[in-house]
Short mmCIF file of C-alpha atoms in Angstrom, two decimals:
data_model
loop_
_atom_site.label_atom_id
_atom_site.label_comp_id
_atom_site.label_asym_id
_atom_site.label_seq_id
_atom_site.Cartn_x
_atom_site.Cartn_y
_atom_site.Cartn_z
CA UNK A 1 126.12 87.69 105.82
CA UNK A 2 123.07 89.52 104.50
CA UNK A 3 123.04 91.74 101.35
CA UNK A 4 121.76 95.35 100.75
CA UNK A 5 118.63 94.99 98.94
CA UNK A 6 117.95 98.05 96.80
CA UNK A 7 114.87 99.75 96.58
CA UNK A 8 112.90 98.38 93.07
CA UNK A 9 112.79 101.28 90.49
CA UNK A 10 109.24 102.20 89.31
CA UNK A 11 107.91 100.76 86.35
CA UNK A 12 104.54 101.45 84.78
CA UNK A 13 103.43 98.59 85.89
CA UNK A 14 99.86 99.84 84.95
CA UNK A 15 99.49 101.95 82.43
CA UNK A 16 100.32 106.00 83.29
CA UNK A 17 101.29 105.11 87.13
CA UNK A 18 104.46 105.36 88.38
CA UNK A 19 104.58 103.85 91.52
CA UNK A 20 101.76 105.65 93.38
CA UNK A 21 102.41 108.54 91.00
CA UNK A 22 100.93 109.77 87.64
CA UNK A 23 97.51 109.29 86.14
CA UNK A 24 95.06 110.38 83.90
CA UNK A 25 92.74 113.76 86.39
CA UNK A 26 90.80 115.32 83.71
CA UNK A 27 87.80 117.05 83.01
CA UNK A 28 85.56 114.02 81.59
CA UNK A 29 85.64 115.90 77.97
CA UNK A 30 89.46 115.43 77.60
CA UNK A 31 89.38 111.55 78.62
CA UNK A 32 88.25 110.27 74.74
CA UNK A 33 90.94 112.35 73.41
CA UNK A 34 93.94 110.95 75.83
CA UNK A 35 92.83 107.44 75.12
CA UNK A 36 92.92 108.07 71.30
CA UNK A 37 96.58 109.65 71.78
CA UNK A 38 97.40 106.45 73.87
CA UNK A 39 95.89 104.00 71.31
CA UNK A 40 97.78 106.33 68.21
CA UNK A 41 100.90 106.65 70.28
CA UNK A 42 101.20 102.75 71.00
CA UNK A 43 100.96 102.48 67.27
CA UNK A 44 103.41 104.76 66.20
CA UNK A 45 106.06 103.46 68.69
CA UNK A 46 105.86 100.26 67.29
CA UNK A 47 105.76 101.08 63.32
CA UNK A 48 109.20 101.03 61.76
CA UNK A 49 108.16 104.43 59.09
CA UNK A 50 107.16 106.30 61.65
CA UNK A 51 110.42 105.75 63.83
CA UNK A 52 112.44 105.74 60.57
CA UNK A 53 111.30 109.22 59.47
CA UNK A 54 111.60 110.80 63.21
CA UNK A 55 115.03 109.14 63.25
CA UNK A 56 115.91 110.91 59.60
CA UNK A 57 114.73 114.27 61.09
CA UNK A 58 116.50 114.30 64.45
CA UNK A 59 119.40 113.59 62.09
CA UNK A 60 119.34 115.91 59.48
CA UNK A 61 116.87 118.48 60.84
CA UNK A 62 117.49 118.65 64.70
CA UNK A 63 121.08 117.61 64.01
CA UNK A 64 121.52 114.38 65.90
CA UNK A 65 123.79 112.83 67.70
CA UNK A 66 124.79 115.75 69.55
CA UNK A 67 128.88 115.97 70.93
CA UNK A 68 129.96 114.54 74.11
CA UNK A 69 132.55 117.38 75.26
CA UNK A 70 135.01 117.23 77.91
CA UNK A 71 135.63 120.56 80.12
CA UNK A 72 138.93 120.30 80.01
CA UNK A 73 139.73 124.00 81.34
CA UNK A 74 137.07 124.06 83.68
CA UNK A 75 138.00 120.49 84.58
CA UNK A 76 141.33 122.08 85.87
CA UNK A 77 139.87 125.35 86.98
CA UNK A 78 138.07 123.23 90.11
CA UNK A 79 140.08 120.03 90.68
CA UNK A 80 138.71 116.48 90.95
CA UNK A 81 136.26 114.99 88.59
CA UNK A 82 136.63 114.88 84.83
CA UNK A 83 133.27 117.22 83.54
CA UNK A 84 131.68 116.78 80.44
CA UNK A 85 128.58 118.14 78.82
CA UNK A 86 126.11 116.86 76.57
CA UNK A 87 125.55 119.68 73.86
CA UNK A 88 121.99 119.52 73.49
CA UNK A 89 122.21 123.03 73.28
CA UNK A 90 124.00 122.63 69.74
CA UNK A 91 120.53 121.29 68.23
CA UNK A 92 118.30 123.21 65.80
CA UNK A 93 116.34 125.86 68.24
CA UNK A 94 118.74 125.49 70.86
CA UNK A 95 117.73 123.52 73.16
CA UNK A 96 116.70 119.50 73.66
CA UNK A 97 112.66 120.69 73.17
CA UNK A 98 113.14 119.87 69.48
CA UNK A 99 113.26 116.02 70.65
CA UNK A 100 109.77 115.74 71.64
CA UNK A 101 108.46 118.32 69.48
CA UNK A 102 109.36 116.57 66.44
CA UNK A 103 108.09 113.35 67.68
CA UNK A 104 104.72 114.93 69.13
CA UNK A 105 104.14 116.86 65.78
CA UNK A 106 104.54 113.54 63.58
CA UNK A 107 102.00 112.09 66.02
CA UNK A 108 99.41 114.68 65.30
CA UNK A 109 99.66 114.82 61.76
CA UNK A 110 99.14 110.98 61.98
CA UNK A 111 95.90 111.57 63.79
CA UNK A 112 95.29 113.97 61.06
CA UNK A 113 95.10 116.97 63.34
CA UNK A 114 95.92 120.40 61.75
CA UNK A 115 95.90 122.58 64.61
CA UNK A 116 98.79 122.55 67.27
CA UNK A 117 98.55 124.31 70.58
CA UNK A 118 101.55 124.64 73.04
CA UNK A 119 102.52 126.07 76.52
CA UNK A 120 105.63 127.20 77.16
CA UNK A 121 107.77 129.15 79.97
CA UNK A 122 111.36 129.72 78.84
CA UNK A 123 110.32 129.88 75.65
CA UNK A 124 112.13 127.20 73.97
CA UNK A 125 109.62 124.55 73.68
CA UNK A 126 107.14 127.51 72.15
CA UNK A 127 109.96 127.76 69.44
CA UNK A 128 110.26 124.34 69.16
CA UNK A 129 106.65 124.26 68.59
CA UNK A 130 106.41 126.51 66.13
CA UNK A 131 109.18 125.33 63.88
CA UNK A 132 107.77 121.77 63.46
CA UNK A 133 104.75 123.08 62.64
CA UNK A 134 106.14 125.53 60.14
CA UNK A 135 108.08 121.91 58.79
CA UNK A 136 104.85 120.55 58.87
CA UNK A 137 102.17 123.24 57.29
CA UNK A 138 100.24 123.11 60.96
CA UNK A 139 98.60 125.52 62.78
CA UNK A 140 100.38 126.58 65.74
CA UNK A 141 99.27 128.44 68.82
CA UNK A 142 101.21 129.46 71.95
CA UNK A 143 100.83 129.78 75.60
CA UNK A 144 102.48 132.12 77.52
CA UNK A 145 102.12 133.83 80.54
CA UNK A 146 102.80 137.69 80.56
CA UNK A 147 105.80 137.30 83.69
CA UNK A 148 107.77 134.70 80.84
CA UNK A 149 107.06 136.90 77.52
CA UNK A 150 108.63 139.57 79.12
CA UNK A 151 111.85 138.40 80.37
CA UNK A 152 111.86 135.66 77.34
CA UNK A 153 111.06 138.70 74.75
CA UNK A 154 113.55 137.18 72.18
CA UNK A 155 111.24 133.85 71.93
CA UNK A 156 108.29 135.75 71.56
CA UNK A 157 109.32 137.37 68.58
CA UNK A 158 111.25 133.72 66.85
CA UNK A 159 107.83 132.25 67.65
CA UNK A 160 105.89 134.91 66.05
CA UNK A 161 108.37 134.70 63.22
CA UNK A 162 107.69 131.03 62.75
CA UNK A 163 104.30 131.98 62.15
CA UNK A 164 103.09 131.10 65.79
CA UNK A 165 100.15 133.25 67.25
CA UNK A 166 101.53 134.00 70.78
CA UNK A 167 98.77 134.21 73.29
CA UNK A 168 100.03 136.04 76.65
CA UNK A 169 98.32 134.85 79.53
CA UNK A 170 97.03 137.73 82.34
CA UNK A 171 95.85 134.76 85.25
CA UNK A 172 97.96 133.61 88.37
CA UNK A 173 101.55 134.34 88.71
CA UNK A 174 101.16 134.59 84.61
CA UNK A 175 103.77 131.97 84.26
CA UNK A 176 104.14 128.50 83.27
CA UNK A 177 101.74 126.91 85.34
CA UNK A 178 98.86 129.27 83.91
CA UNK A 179 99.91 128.92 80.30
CA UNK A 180 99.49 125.17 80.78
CA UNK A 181 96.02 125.85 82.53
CA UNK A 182 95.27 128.24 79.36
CA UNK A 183 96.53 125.52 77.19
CA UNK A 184 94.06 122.59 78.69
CA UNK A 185 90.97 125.15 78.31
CA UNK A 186 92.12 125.76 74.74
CA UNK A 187 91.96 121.80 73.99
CA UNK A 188 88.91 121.21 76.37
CA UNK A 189 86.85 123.87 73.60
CA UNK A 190 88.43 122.37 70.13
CA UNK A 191 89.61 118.87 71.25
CA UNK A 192 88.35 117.32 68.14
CA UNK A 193 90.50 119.33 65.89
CA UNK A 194 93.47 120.49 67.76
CA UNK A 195 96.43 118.42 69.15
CA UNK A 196 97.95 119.78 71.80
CA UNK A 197 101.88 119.21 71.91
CA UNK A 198 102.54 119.40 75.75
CA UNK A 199 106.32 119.89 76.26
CA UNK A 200 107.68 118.53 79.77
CA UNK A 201 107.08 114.55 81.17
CA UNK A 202 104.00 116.06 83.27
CA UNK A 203 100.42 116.32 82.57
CA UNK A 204 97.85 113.37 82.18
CA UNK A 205 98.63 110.27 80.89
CA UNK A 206 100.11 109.32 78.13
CA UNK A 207 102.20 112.71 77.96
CA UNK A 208 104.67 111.61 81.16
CA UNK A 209 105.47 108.44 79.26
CA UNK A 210 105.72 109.84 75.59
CA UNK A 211 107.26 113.03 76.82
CA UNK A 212 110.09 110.28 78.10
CA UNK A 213 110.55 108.51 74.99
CA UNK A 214 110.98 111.35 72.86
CA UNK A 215 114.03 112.93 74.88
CA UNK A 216 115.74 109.17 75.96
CA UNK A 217 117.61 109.53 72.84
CA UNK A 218 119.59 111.81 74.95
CA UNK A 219 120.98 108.72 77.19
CA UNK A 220 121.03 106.56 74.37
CA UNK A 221 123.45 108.43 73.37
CA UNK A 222 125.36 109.80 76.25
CA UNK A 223 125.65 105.99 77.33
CA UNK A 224 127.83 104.76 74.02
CA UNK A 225 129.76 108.32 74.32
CA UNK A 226 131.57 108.01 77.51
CA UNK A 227 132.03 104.45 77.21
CA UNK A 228 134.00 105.36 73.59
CA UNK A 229 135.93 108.00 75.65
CA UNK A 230 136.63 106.60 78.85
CA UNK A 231 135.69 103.88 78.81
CA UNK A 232 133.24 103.29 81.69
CA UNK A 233 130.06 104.61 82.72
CA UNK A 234 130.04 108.31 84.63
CA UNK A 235 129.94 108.71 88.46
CA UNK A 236 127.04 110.89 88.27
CA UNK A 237 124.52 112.62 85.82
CA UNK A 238 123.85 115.88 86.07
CA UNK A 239 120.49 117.43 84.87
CA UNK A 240 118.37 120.56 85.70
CA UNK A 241 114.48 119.71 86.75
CA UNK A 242 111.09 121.80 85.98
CA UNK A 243 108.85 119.40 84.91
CA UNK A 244 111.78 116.87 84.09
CA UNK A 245 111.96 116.45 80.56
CA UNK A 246 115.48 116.83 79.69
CA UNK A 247 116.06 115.59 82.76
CA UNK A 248 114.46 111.81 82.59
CA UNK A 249 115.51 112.10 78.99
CA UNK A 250 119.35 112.32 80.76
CA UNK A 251 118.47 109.38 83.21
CA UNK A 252 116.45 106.70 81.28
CA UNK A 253 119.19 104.32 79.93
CA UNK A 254 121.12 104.49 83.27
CA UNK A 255 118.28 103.93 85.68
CA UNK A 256 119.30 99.99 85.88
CA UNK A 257 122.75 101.36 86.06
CA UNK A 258 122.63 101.40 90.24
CA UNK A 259 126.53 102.57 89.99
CA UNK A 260 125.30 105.89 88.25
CA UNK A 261 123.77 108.53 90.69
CA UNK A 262 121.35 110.29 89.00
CA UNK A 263 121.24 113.44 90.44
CA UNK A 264 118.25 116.50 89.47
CA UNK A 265 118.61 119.63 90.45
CA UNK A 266 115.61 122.12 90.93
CA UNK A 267 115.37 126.09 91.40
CA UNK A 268 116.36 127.07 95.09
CA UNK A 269 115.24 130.73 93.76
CA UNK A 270 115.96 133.66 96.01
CA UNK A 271 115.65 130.85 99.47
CA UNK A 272 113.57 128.52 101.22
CA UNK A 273 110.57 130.24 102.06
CA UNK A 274 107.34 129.28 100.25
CA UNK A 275 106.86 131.51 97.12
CA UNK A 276 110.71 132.17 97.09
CA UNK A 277 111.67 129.20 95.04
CA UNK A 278 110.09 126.12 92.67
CA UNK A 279 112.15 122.85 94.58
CA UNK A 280 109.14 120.50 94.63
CA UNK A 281 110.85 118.20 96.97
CA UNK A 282 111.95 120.84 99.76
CA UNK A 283 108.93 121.96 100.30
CA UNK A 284 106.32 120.25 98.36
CA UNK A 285 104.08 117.41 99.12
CA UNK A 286 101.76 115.10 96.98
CA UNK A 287 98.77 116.25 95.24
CA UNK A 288 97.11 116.73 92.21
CA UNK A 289 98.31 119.35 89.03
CA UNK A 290 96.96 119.40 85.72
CA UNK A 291 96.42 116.21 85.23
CA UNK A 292 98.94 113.90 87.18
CA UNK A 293 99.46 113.28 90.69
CA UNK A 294 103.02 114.04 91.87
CA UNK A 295 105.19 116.49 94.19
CA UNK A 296 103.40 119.75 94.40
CA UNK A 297 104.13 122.93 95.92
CA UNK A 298 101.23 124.03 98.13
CA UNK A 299 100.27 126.03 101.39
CA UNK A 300 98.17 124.48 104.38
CA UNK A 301 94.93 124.79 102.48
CA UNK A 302 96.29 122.77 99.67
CA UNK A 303 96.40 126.01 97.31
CA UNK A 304 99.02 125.76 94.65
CA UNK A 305 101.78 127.91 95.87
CA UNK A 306 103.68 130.85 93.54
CA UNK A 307 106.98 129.87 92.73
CA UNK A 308 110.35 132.15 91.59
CA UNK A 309 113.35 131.28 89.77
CA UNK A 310 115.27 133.36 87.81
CA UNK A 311 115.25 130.78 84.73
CA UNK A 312 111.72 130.41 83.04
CA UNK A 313 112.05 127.16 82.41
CA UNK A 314 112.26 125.85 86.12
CA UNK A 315 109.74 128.30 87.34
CA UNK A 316 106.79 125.75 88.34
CA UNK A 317 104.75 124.22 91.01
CA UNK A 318 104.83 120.57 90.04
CA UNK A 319 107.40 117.86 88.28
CA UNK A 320 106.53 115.39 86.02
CA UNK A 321 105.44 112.29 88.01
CA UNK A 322 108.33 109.90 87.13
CA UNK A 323 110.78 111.60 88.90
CA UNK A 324 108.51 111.70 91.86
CA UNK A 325 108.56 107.92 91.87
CA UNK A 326 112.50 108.11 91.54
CA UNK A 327 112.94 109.97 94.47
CA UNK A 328 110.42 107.76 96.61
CA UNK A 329 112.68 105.03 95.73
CA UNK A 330 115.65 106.12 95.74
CA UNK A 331 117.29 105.87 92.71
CA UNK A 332 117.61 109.82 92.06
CA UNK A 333 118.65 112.62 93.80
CA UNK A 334 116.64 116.13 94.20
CA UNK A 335 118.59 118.85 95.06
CA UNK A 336 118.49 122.61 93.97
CA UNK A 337 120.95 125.58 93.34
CA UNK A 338 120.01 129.30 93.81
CA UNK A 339 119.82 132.08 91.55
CA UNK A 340 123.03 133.00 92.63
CA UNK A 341 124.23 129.79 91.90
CA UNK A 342 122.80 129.84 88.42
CA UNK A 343 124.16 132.98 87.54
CA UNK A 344 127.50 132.47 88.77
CA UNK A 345 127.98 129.33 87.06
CA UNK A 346 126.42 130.98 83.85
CA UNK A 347 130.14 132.86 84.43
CA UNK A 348 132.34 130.24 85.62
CA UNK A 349 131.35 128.21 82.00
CA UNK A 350 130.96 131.14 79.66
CA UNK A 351 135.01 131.85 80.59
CA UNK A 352 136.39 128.51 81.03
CA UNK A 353 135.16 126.87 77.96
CA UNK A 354 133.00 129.79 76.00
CA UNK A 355 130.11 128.08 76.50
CA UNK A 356 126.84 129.72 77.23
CA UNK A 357 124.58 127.59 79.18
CA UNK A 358 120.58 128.98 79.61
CA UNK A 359 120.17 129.75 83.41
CA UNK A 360 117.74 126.43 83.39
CA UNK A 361 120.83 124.31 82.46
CA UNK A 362 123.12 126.68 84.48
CA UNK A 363 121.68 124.74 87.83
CA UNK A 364 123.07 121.82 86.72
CA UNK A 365 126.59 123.01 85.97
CA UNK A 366 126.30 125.24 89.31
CA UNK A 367 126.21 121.12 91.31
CA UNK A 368 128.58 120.08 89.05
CA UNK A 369 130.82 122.97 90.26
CA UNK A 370 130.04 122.72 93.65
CA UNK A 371 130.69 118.64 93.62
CA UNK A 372 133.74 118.23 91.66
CA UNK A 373 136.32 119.29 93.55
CA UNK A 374 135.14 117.10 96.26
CA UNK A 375 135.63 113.95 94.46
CA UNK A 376 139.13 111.94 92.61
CA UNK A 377 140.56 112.60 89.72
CA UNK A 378 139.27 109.11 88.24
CA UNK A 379 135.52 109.90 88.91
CA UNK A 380 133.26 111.45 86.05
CA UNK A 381 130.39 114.20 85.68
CA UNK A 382 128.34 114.65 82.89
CA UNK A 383 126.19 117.36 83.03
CA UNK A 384 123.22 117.42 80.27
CA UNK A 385 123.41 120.93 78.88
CA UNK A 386 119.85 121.31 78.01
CA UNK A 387 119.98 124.60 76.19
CA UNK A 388 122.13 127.66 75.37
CA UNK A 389 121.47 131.07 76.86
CA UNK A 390 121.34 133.40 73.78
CA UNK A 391 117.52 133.42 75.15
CA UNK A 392 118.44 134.74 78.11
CA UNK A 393 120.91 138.03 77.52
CA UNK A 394 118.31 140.49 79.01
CA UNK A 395 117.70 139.18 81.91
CA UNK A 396 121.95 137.98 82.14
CA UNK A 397 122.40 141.61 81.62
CA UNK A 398 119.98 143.15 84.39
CA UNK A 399 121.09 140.58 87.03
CA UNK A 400 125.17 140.96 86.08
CA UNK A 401 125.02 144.32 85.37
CA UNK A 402 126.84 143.61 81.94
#
């Protein structure tokens, strides 16, 4: 009697390539300065200060581990599987960007860079951004596109706060593809004095692999959490997808874990038409994006295609090249919820358990909601609540008519 064999999960088995994904496509100006943050980020990893004082701050600054909560009225609301939700949105600037920024901005002063630039979409990595460097007496600069400053006005202004210059960007769909674009022309002009502090698992390598370390804490976690409370390890994880930081940061410990479904979930937007939504992998196809080779959206002509979601934070073109390898293989699942979804499970949560999730998380509990009452009793959800949605009142308020 013959066995299943299961697909092999992607290693980097070469440096920056995951499976037949990832890479280093750069302008030949940028390629000194990614092997340098290679060489100083292989270094770092492996000295005990550096890891000792990132581990102090996530503690004491970021505010480290975060809880492990069971949805108990929401739980019994649906039916079925027992729901919890990893509170990243309890850590210091509200969402799990601090992670990586705190790593990242250790790096760079370790390099001995003083200037820090940043994309960001939803806003929350921008903030993120800005308060290391503020911890850290850097220099901090901001991408944004004009589209996300407006409906993310409340960022703007913490950034700005923080001491941040905010730089709106007028190109494209002025969203978070074209901040990163802005972004990799900023660092092409000052590369040998600025550090940019890219803030989802995508880009050239080494950013899909550090922007994966920096966030696995998250699983690290999660894993000894529901083994303390139940017991066992959870029928499925739950975790929005943009460019898949909080996201792989949810998945890493439980890859080998082949009883775990992983399972991503991606902006459906306003439907399936191209332009109407940012789900890379119903509707996408392989290519190249700033930097890395992964799913892209694109028309016939291989032109990178607009996107729409109603969260910020999901609103782009590409993911990060590790969970493009995942779902080659296997191992993960891609779905995507619609705006709709998002916003009625921004409801469903805010009065069963007075939680507010941001509409980027909100796709994630939207598939919890719509899975759970399909399955027993005995099985378990956790959903990885990637940030709260203080951020995202305005546009909660337009599209609810609050």
């Amino acid at each position: 009697m013959s066995s299943i064999v299961q697909p092999a999960i992607p290693s980097e088995s070469r440096p920056g390539r995951f499976g037949i994904y990832g890479g280093r496509y750069v302008p030949e100006t940028l390629m000194a300065a990614l092997m340098e943050l290679e060489r100083e980020y292989d270094v770092a990893k492996a000295d005990a200060a550096f890891q000792a004082e990132l581990n102090a701050l996530l503690a004491d600054y970021a505010g480290r581990p975060t809880p492990l909560y069971f949805a108990q009225r929401l739980t019994e609301t649906l039916g079925g599987a027992r729901i919890y939700f990893k509170r990243e949105d309890l850590l210091h600037t509200g969402a799990h960007k601090i992670n990586n920024a705190l790593g990242q901005g250790l790096l760079a002063r370790r390099m001995g860079k003083k200037r820090i630039i940043a994309e960001t979409g939803a806003g929350q990595h921008g903030v993120a951004t800005a308060t290391v460097c503020a911890l850290l007496g850097l220099e901090c600069v901001v991408y944004m596109g004009e589209v996300d400053m407006a409906r993310q006005e409340l960022n703007v202004l913490r950034m700005r706060l923080l001491g941040a210059e905010v730089r709106g960007v007028a190109s494209g769909s002025r969203t978070l593809k074209d901040a990163i674009s802005e972004a990799m022309r900023d660092w092409v002009t000052n590369v040998r004095t600025t550090y940019y502090l890219l803030g989802s698992a995508l880009g050239a390598h080494p950013y899909p692999t550090m922007v994966r370390d920096f966030p696995r804490v998250i699983s690290r976690e999660m894993k000894q959490q529901i083994l303390e409370k139940e017991g066992r390890p959870p029928t499925a994880i739950i975790a929005c997808v943009g460019g898949g930081s909080n996201a792989i940061g949810a998945f890493y410990e439980f890859l080998n874990d082949r009883q775990v479904r992983l399972i991503g979930v991606e902006a459906g937007g306003r439907g399936p038409a191209l332009g109407e939504h940012a789900a890379r992998f119903q509707g996408g196809a392989p290519g190249v994006l700033q930097g890395t080779y992964s799913y892209v959206l694109q028309d016939d002509d291989g032109q990178i295609a607009l996107t729409h979601s109603v969260s910020a934070g999901l609103d782009y073109a590409s993911i990060g090249p590790e969970h493009a390898a995942l779902h080659d293989c296997g191992r993960a699942e891609y779905v995507s919820e619609d705006d709709d979804d998002a916003l009625n499970a921004v409801v469903k949560l805010a009065r069963a358990e007075g939680i507010l999730p941001a509409l980027e998380s909100a796709h994630a509990v939207a598939r919890a909601i719509r899975i759970a009452p399909t399955l027993s009793p005995r099985e378990i959800l956790v959903v990885n609540l990637s940030g709260r949605g203080d951020k995202d009142m305005g546009i909660l308020a337009r599209e609810l008519k609050l």
